[in-house]
Coordinates of C-alpha atoms and ligand atoms in Angstrom, one line a residue:
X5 CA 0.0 0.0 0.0
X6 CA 1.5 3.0 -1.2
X7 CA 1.1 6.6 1.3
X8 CA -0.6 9.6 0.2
X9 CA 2.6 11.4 -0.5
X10 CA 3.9 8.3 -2.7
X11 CA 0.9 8.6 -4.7
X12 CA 0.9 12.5 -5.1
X13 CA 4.8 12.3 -6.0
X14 CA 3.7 8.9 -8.3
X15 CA 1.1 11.0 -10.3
X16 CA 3.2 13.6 -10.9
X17 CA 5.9 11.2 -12.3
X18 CA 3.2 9.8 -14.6
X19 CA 2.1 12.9 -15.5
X20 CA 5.9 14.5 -16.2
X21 CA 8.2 11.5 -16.6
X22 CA 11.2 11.0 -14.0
X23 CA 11.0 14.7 -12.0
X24 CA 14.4 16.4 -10.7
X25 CA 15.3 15.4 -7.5
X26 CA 15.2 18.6 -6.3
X27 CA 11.2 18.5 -6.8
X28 CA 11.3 15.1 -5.2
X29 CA 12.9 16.6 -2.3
X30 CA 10.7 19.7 -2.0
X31 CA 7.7 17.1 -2.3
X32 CA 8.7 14.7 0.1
X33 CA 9.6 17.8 2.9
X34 CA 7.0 20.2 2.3
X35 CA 3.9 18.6 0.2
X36 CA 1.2 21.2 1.3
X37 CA -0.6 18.4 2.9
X38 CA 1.0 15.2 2.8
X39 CA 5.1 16.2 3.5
X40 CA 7.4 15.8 6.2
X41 CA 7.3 18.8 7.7
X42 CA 4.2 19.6 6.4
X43 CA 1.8 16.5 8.2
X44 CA 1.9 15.0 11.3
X45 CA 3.7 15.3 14.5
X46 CA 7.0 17.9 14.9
X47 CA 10.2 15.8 13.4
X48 CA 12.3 17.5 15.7
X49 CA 13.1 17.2 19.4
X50 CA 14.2 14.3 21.8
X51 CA 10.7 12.1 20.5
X52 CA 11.5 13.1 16.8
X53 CA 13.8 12.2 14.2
X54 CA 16.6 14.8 14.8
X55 CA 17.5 17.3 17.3
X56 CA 18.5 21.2 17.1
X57 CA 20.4 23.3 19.6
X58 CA 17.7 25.6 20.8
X59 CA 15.8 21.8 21.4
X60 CA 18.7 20.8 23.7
X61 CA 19.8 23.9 25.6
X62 CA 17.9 27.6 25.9
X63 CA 21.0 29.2 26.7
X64 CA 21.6 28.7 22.7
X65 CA 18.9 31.3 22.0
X66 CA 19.7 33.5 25.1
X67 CA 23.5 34.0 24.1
X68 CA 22.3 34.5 20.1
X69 CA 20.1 37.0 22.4
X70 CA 23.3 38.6 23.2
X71 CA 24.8 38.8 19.7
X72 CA 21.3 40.7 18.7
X73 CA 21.8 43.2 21.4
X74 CA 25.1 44.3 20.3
X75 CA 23.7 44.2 16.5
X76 CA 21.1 46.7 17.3
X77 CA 24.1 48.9 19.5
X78 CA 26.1 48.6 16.2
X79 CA 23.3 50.2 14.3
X80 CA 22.9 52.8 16.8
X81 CA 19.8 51.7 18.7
X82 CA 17.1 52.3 16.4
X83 CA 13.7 52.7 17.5
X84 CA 12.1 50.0 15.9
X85 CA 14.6 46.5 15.2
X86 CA 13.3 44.0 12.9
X87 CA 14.3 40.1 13.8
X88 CA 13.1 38.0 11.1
X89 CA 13.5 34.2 11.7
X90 CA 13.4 31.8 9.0
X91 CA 12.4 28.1 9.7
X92 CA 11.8 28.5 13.3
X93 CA 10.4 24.8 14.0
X94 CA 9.1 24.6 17.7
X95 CA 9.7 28.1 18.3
X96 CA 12.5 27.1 20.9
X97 CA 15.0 29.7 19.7
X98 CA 12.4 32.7 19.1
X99 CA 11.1 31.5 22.7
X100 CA 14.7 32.3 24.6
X101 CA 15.5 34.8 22.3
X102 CA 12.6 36.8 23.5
X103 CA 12.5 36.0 26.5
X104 CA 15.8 37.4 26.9
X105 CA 15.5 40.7 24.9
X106 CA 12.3 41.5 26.5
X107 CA 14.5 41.4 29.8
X108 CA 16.0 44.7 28.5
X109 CA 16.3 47.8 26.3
X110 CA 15.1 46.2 23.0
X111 CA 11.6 45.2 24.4
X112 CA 9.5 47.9 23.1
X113 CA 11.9 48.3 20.1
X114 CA 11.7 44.7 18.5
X115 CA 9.8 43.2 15.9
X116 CA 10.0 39.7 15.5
X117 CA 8.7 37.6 12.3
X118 CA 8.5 34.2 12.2
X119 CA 8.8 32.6 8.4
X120 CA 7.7 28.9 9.0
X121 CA 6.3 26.9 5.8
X122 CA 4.4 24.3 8.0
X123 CA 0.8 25.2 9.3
X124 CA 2.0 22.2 12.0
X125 CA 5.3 23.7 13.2
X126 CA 3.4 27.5 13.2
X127 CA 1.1 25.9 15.9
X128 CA 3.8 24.5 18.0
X129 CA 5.2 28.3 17.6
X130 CA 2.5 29.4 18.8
X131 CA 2.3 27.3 21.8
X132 CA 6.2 28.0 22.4
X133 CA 5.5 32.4 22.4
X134 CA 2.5 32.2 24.2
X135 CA 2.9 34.3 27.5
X136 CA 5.5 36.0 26.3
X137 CA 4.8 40.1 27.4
X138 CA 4.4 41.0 23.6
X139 CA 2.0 41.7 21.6
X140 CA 0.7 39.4 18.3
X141 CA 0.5 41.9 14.8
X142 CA -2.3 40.4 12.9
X143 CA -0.7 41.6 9.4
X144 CA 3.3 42.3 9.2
X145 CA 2.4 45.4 7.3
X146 CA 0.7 46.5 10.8
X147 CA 3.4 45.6 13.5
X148 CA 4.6 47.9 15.9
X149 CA 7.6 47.5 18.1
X150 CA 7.2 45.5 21.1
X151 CA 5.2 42.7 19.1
X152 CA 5.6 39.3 16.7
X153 CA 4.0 37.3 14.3
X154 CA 4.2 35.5 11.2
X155 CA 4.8 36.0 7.6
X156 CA 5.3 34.4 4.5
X157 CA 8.7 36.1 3.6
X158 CA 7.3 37.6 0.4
X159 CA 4.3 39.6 2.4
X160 CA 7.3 40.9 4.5
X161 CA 7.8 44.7 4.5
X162 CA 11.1 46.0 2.9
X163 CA 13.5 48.4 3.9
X164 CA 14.0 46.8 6.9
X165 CA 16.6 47.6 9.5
X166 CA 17.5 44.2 11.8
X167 CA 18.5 40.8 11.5
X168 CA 17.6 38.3 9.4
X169 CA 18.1 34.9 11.4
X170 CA 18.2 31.2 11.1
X171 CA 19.3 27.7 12.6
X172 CA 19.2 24.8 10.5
X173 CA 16.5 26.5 7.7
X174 CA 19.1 26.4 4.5
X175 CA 20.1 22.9 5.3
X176 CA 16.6 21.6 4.7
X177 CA 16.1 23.6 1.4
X178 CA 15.8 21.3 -1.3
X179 CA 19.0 20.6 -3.0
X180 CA 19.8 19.6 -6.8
X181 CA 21.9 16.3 -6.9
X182 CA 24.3 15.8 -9.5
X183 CA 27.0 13.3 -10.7
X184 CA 30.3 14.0 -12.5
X185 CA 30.5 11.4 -15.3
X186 CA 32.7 11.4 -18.4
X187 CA 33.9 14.5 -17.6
X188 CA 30.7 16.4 -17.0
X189 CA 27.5 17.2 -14.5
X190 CA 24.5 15.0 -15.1
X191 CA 21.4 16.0 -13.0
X192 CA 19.7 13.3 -10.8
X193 CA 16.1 12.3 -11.5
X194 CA 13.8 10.1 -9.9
X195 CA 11.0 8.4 -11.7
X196 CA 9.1 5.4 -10.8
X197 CA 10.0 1.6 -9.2
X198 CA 9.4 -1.7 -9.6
X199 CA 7.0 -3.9 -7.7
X200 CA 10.8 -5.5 -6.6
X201 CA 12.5 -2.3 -6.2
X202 CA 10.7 -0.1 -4.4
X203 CA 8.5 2.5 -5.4
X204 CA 11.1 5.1 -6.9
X205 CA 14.8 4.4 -8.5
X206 CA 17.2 6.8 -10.1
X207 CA 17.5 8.0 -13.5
X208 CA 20.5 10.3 -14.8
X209 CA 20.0 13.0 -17.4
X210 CA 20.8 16.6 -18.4
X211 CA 20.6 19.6 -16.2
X212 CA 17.4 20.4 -15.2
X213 CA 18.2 24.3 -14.5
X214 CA 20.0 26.1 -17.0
X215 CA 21.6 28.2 -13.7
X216 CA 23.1 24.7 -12.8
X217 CA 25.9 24.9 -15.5
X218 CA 26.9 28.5 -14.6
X219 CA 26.5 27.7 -10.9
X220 CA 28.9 24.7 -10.7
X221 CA 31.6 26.7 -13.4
X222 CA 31.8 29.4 -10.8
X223 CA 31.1 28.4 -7.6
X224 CA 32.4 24.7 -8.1
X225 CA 35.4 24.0 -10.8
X226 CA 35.7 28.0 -10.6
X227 CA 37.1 27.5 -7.0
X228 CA 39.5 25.0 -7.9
X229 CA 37.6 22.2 -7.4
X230 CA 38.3 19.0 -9.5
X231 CA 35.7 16.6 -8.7
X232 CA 36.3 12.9 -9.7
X233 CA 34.5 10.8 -11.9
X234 CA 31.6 9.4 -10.6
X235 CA 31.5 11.6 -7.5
X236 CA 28.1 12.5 -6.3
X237 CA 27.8 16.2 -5.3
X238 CA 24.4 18.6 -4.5
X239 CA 24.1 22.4 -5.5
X240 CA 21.4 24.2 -3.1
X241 CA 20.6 27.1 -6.0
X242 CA 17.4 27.9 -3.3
X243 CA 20.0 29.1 -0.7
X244 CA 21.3 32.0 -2.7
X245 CA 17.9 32.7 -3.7
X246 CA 16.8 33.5 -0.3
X247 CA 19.6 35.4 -0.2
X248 CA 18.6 37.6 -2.7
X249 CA 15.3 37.7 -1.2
X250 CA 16.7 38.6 2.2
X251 CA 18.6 41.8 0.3
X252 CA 15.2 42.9 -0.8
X253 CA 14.0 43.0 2.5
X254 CA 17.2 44.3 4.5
X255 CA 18.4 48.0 3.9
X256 CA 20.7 48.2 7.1
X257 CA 21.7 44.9 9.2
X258 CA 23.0 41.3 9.5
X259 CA 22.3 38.2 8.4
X260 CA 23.0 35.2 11.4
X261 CA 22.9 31.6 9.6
X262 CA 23.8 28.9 11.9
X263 CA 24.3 25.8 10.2
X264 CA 25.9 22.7 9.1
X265 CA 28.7 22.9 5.9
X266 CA 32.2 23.3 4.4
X267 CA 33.7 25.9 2.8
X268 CA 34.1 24.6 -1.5
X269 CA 37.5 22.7 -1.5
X270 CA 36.3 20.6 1.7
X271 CA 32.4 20.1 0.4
X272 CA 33.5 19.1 -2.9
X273 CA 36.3 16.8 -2.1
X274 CA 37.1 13.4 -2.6
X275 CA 36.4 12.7 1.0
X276 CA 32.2 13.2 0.6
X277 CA 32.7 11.1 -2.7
X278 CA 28.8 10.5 -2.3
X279 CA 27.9 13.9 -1.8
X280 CA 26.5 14.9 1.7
X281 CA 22.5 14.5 1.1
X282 CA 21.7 12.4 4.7
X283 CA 18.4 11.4 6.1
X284 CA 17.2 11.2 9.5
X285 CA 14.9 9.0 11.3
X286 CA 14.5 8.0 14.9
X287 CA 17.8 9.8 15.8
X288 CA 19.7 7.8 13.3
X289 CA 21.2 8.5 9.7
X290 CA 20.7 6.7 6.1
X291 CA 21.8 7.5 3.1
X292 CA 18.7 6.3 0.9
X293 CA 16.1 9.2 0.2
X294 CA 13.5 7.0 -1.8
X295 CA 13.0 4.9 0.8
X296 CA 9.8 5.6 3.5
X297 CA 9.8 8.9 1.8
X298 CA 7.8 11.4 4.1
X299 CA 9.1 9.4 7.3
X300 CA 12.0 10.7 7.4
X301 CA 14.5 14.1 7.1
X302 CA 16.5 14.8 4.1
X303 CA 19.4 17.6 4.4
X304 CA 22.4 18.7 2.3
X305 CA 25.5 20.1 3.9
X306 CA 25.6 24.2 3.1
X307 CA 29.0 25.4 0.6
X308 CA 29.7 28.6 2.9
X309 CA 32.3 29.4 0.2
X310 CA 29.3 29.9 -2.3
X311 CA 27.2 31.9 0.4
X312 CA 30.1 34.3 0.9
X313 CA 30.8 35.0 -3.0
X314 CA 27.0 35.6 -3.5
X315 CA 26.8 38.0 0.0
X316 CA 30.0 39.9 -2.1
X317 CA 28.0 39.8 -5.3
X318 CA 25.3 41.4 -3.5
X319 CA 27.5 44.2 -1.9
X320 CA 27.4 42.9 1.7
X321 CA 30.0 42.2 4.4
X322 CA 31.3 38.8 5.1
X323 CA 32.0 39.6 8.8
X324 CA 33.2 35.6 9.8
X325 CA 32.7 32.0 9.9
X326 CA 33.4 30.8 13.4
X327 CA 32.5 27.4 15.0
X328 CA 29.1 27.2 17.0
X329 CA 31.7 26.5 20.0
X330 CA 33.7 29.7 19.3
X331 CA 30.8 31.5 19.0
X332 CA 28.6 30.3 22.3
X333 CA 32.1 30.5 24.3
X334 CA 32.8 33.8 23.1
X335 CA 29.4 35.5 24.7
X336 CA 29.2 32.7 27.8
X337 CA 29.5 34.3 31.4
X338 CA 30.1 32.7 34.3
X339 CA 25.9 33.2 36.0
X340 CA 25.4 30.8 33.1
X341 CA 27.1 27.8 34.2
X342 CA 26.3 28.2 38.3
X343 CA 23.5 29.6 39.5
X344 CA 24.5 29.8 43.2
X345 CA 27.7 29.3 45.7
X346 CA 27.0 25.5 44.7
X347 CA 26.8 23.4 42.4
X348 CA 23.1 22.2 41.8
X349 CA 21.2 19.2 40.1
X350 CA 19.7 21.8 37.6
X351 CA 23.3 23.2 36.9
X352 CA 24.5 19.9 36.5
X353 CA 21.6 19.1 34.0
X354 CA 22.0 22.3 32.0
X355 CA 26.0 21.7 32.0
X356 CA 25.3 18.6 29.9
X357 CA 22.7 20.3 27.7
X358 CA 25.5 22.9 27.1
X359 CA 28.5 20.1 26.8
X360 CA 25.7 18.5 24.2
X361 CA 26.0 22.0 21.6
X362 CA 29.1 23.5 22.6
X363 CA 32.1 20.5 22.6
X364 CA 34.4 20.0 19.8
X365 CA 33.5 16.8 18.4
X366 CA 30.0 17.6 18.1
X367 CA 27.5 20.2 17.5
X368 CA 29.8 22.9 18.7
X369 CA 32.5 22.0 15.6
X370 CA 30.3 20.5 13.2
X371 CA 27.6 23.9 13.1
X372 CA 28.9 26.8 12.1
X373 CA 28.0 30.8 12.5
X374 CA 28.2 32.5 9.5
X375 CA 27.6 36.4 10.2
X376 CA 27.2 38.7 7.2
X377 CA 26.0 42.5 6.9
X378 CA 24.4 45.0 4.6
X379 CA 24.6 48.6 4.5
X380 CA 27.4 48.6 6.9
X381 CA 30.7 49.5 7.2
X382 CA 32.7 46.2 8.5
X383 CA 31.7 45.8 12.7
X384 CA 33.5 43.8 15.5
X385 CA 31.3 41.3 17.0
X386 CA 32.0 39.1 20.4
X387 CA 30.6 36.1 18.7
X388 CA 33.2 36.0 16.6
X389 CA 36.1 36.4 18.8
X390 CA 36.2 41.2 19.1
X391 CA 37.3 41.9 22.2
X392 CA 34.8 45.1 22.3
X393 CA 33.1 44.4 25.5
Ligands
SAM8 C1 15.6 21.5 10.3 S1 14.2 22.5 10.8 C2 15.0 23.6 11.9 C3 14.1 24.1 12.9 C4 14.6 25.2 13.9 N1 15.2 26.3 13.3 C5 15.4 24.5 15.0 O1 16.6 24.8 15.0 O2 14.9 23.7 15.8 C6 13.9 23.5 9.3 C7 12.8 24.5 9.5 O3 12.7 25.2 8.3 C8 11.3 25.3 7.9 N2 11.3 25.6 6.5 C9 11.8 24.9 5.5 N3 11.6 25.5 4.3 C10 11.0 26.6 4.5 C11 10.5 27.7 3.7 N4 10.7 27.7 2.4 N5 9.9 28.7 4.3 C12 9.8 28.8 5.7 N6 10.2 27.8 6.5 C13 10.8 26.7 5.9 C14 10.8 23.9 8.3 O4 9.4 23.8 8.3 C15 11.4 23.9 9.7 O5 10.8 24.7 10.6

């Protein structure tokens, strides 16, 4: 018996021929009824498939609370401060951002959008916000400092000054994949199974997007990458889209991306011969995306190289690329590991949720903070390693 979202991706199949694994991707994560994200319970957090720092440990949000404090000084404390999360998922990181910025000066100065594709993860925002001492907009053309809400990023006001902010959103785009064979890119399709093979298998043909060509001969072999026959490799064309997006909105600020990825030479090496695309399910990784589509996560490590040339191309600042470890140790104080004069079962308990995003080894070496500006002259931040405190 086949699942809904088999059957809507099947019919399209029939109806196209073998689809672009991109749109089998985007299908299988964010089918408007049927998709990962998109049906069902939350896929992240200690009962999901995956977990997230501001899922393990609020202190993630509060110190990224921190960094946004010193953003708005930089910009010379504006009366009104736009945060605009994208892909918020539970709502945990908006939740201890807020609850640490309304603790001070930027309370009735901040205006904080959530951009979240699925109706089911908006709810659980919901849930997450509610009690905060802010007010709801009803419309982001309508909000006033001192409130949040939610937006599809294109109903977004421009001309923004603020942050634009994420954890784990560009990862979960949906990625082309390609091979190099004979001495070229070939685009990877999916089209239908076999009653023996499963319901989907792999079919190999010409690029889909004519961008893909021009993409991979700048941001790929342009780099000095030589990338071997047969090697499997994705290009995520959606991230510098949003990108571009995010320069329509943003006239003066910075753009925090906290995520998983390699700069070109390192992503596109012989080392991730297979490429990076992973899924997750249960708390534990495969490699096999047509499989149990829909019941799983699919994610593609981020090229930070290629986000840095396009933030150039668009006239911003690349301010730094520093370890999630780097970055949380850089802003931690000492109240946040101990409490009291001793050493409690809470601290001890928060401790580990900190060891859990912070360690090398871990999250705290695998993530990374990428911090980029527009409309700025080049700024020191703490998070990545000023000593302007
Ligand atoms: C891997 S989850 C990360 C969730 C959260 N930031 C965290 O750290 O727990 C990816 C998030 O991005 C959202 N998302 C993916 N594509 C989106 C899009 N095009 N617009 C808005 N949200 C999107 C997903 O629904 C989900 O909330």
């Amino acid at each position: 018996m086949s699942s809904p979202l088999q059957q809507a991706i099947g019919d399209r199949i029939r109806a196209e021929g073998p689809i672009p694994f991109r749109d089998y991707m985007e299908l299988a994560l964010y089918h408007p009824r049927h998709g990962y994200y998109t049906a069902g319970d939350p896929p992240m957090g200690r009962r999901g498939d995956f977990i997230t720092a501001p899922e393990i440990s609020p202190l993630f949000g509060r110190v990224i609370g921190r960094q946004l404090t010193e953003m708005w000084e930089h910009l010379k404390r504006p009366d009104r401060f736009d945060i605009i999360e994208f892909g918020p998922g539970r709502g945990l990181l908006a939740k201890a951002v807020l609850e640490a910025l309304t603790a001070g000066p930027l309370a009735d100065r901040l205006v904080y959008h959530l951009v979240e594709i699925s109706p089911t993860l908006r709810a659980h925002q919901r849930e997450s916000l509610a009690g905060l001492p802010l007010t709801v907009y009803p419309d982001p053309a309508e909000a006033i400092p001192g409130s949040y809400g939610w937006s599809a990023a294109k109903a977004l006001p421009c001309g923004l000054t603020g942050v634009v902010l994420s954890n784990e959103f560009l990862d979960a785009l949906p990625v082309h994949r390609l091979i190099h064979k004979d001495g070229r890119p070939w685009e990877l399709y999916v089209a239908k199974g076999t009653a023996h093979a499963g319901p989907f298998c792999w079919h190999y043909g010409p690029l889909s997007d004519p961008c893909l060509e021009d993409w991979i001969a700048r941001h790929i072999t342009g780099k000095g990458v030589t990338l071997e026959e047969g090697q499997l490799f994705e290009v995520n064309l959606a991230a510098a889209d949003w990108m571009k997006a995010v320069d329509r909105l943003l006239t003066r600020g910075f753009v925090l991306t906290v995520d998983y990825g390699h700069p070109v030479e390192k992503l596109y090496s012989p080392e991730r011969y297979e490429g990076t695309l992973v899924c997750y399910r249960r708390h534990r990784a495969d490699a096999d995306p047509l499989e149990d589509v829909g019941e799983k996560d699919m994610t593609a490590h981020l090229d930070f190289t290629s986000l840095q040339s396009v933030a150039s191309e668009l006239g911003w600042q690349n301010l730094g690329l520093i370890s999630q470890m780097w970055f949380l140790a850089h802003w931690l104080r000492p109240e946040d590991l101990l409490t009291g004069p001793a050493m409690t079962v809470e601290d001890f308990r928060r401790h580990q949720a900190l060891k859990k995003v912070l360690l090398p080894g871990g999250m705290g070496e695998i993530f990374k903070v990428l911090i980029q500006s527009k409309g700025l002259p080049p700024l020191p931040l703490t998070g990545l390693g000023a000593t302007n405190r």
